[in-house]
Coordinates of C-alpha atoms in Angstrom, one line a residue:
X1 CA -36.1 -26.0 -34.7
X2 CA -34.6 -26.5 -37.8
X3 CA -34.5 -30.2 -38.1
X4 CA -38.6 -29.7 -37.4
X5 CA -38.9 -27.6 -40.8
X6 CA -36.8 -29.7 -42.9
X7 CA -38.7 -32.7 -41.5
X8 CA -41.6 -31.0 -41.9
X9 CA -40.5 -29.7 -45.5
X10 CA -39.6 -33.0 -46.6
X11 CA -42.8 -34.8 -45.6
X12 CA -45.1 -32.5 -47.3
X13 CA -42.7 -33.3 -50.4
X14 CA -43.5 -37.1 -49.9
X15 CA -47.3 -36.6 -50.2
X16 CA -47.3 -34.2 -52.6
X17 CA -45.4 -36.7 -54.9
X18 CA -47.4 -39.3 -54.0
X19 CA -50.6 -37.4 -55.1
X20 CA -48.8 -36.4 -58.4
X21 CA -49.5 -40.1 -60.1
X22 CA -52.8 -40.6 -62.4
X23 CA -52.0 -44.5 -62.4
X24 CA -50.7 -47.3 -60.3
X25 CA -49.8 -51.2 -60.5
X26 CA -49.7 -53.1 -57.8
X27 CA -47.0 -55.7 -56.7
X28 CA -48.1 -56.7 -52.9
X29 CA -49.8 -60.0 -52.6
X30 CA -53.4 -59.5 -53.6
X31 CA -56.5 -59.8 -51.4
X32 CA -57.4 -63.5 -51.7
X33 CA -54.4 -64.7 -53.8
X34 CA -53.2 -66.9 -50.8
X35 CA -54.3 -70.3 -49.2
X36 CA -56.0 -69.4 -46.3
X37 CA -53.3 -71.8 -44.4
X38 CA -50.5 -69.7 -45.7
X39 CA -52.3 -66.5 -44.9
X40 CA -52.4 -67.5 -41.5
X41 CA -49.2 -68.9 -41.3
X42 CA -47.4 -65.4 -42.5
X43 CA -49.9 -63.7 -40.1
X44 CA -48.8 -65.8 -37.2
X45 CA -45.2 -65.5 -37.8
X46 CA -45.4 -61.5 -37.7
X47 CA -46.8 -61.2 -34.0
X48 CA -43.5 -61.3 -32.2
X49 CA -42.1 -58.6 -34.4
X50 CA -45.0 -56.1 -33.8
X51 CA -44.9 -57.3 -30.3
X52 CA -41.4 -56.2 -30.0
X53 CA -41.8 -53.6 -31.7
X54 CA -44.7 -51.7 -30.5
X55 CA -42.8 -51.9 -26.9
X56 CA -39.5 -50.3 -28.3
X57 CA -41.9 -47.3 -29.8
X58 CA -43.4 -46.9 -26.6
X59 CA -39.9 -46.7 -25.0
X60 CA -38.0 -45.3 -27.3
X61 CA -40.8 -42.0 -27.4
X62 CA -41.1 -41.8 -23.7
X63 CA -37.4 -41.3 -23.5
X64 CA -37.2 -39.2 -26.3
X65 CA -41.2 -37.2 -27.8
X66 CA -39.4 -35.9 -30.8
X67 CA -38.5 -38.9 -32.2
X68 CA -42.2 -39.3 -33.1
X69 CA -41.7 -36.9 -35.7
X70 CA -38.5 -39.0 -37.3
X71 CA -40.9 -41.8 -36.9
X72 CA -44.0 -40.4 -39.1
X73 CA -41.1 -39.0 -41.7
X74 CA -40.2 -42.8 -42.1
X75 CA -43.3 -44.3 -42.4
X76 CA -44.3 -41.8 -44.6
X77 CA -41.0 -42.6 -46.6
X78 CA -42.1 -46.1 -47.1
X79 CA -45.5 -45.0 -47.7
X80 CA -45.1 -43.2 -50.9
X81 CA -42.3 -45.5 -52.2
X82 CA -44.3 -48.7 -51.9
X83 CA -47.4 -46.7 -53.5
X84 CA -45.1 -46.1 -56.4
X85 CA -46.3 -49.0 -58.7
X86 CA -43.9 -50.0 -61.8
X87 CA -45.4 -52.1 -65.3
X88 CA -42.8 -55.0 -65.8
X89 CA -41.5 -55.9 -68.6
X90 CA -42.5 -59.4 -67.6
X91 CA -46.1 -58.6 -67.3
X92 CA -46.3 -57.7 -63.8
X93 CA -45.4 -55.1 -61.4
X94 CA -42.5 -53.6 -59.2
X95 CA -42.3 -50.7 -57.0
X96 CA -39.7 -49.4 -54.3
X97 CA -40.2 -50.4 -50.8
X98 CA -38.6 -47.4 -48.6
X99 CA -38.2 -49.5 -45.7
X100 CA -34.5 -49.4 -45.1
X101 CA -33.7 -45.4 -44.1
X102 CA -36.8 -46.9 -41.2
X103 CA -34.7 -49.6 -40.5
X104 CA -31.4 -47.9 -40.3
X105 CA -32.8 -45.6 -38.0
X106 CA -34.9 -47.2 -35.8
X107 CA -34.6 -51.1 -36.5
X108 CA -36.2 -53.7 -38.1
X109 CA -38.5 -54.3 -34.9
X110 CA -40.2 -50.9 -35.1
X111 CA -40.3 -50.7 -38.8
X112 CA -42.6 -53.8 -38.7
X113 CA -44.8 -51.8 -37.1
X114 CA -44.5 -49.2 -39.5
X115 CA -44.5 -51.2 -42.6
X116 CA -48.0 -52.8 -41.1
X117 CA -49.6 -49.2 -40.7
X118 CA -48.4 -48.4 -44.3
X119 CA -49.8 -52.1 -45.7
X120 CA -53.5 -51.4 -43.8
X121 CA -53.6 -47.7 -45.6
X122 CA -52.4 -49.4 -49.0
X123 CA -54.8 -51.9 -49.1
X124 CA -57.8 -50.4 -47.5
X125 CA -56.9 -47.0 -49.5
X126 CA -55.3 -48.0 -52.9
X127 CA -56.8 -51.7 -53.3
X128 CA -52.7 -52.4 -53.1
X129 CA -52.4 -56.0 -51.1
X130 CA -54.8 -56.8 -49.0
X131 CA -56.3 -57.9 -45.9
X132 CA -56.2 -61.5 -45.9
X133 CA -52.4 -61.6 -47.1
X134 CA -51.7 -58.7 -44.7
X135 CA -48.8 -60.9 -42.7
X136 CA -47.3 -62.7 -46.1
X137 CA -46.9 -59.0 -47.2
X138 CA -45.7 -57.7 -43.8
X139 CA -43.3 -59.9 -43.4
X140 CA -41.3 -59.8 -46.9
X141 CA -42.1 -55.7 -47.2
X142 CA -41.8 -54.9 -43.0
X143 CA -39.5 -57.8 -41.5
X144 CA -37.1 -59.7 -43.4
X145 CA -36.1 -56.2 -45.6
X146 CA -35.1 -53.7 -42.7
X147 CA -33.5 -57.1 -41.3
X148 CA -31.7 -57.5 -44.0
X149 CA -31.6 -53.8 -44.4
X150 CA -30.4 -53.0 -40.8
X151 CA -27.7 -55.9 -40.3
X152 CA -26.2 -54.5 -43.1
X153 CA -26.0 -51.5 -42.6
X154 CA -24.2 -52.1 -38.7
X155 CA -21.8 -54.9 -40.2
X156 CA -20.3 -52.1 -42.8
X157 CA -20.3 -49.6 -40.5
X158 CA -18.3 -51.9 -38.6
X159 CA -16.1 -52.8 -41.0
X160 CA -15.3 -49.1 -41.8
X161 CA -17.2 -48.5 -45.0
X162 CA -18.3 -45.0 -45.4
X163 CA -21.6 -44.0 -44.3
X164 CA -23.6 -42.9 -47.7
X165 CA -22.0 -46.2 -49.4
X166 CA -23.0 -48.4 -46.7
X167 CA -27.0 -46.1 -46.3
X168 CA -26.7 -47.4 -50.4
X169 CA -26.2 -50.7 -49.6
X170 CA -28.4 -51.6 -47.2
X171 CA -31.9 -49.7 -48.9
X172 CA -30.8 -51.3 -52.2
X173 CA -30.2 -55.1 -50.7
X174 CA -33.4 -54.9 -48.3
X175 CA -35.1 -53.7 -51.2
X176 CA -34.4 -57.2 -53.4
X177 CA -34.8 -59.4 -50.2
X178 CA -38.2 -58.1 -49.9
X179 CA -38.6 -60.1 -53.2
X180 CA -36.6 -62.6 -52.5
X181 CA -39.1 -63.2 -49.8
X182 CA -41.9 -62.3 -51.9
X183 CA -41.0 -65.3 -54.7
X184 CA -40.1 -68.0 -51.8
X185 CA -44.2 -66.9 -50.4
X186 CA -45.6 -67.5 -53.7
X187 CA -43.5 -70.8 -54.3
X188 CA -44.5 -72.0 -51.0
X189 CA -48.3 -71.5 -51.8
X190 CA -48.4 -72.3 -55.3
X191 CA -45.5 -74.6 -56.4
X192 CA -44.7 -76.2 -60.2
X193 CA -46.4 -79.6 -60.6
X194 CA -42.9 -80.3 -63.0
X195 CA -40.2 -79.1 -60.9
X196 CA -41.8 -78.0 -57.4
X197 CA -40.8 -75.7 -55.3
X198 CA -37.4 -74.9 -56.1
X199 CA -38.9 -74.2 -59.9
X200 CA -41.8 -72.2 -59.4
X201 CA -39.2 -70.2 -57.1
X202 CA -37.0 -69.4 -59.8
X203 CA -40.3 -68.7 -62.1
X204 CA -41.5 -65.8 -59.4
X205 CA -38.0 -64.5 -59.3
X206 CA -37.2 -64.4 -62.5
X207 CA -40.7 -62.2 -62.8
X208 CA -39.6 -59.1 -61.0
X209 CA -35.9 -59.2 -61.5
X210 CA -35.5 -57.1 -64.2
X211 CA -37.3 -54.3 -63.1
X212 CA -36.4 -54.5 -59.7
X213 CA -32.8 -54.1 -59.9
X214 CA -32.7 -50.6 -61.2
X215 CA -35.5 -50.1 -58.8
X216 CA -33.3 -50.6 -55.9
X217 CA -30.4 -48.9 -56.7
X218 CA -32.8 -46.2 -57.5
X219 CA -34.4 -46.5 -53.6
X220 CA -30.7 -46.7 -52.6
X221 CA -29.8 -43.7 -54.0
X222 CA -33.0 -41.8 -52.6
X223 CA -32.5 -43.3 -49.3
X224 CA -28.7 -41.8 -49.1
X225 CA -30.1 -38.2 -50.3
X226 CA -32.8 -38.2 -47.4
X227 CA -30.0 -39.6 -44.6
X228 CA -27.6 -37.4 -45.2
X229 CA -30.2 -34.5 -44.9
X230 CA -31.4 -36.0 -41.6
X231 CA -27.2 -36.3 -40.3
X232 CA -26.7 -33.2 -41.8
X233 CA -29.5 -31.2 -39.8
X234 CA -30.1 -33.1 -36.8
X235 CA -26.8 -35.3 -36.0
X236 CA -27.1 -35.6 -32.6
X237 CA -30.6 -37.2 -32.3
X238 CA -29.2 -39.9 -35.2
X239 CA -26.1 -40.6 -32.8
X240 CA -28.4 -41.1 -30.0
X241 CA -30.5 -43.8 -31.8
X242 CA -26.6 -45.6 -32.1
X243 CA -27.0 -45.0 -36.0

């Protein structure tokens, strides 16, 4: 069909872009960086959400085989995006995190189970995260964005707001809370001996908020290109997933 060659067309464009870049930073948690406690906290708190999510995979395919090809296109969308590793300004890094066109499409549920998938590669691939922070970076990068991500996106479409302004919103907003999240995980483990928690938050935000901002609106903008592809060639199927 023709949704299968654009699909198919678009994917092979994500990898070949990925392949294109000599260099990368990376912005995940490293391997090690955390207590163990707070590894294992993070770790803990993602099993319900890959629980959950798994199942509606499983249900959602058996209703439906060709969604698993809208499936791999997302995942590979927050694959290359989250490979895409940034220099700050402030001495670290920032990249994209692609997980809000999964998100929009399928829910945050499932895309925890792709955003795990795309973590393992990264860090057993591209050295980017890691093992041991796996669930700290799971959680910010594949739970609490396409939450974020996908409650926005259903509360404008409620209230009326057009579809490519509200697909904008939501990438660009999960994007930051990933960060959000991110800088809270870090506080938490490491927090100021002067001002505690509430300062060393501030400190870790302050860190990848200037290059982050354009980042998102950038990820927003790319995310409303490849959705309006997707509504444009294969409408029905995105009804049918209530997007």
């Amino acid at each position: 069909t023709l949704f299968r060659s654009r699909s198919s067309q678009v994917l092979l464009l994500f990898f070949l872009f990925f392949y294109l870049p000599k260099y990368a930073f990376s912005m995940h948690i490293m391997e090690g960086f955390l207590p163990p406690m707070w590894a294992g906290i993070w770790g803990i708190v993602c099993l319900p959400f890959l629980f959950l999510g798994f199942k509606k995979i499983q249900a959602k395919v058996e209703e439906n085989p060709k969604l698993k090809i809208l499936l791999a296109m997302a995942g590979a969308f927050a694959f290359v995006l989250s490979a895409l590793k940034l220099p700050s300004v402030t001495g670290s890094c920032s990249h994209p995190t692609g997980v809000g066109l999964g998100a929009i499409l399928f829910g945050p549920t499932v895309m925890s189970v792709l955003g795990i998938i795309v973590l393992i590669f990264q860090a057993l691939l591209l050295a980017h995260g890691g093992i041991t922070t796996l669930g700290a970076n799971t959680f910010s990068m594949g739970i609490f964005g396409p939450i974020v991500s996908y409650f926005l996106y259903k509360s404008l479409q409620k209230a009326k707001v057009s579809r490519s302004v509200s697909v904008f919103l939501a990438a660009a907003l999960g994007d930051l809370a990933t960060y959000i999240i991110t800088s809270l995980q870090l506080a938490l483990a490491f927090p100021s001996p002067d001002g505690g928690l509430f300062l060393s938050f501030e400190k870790f935000l302050g860190i990848f908020a200037i290059t982050q901002v354009p980042l998102a609106i950038s990820e927003g903008l790319l995310t409303v290109i490849i959705f309006n592809i997707l509504w444009k060639y294969n409408e029905d199927t995105l009804k049918d997933l209530g997007v």
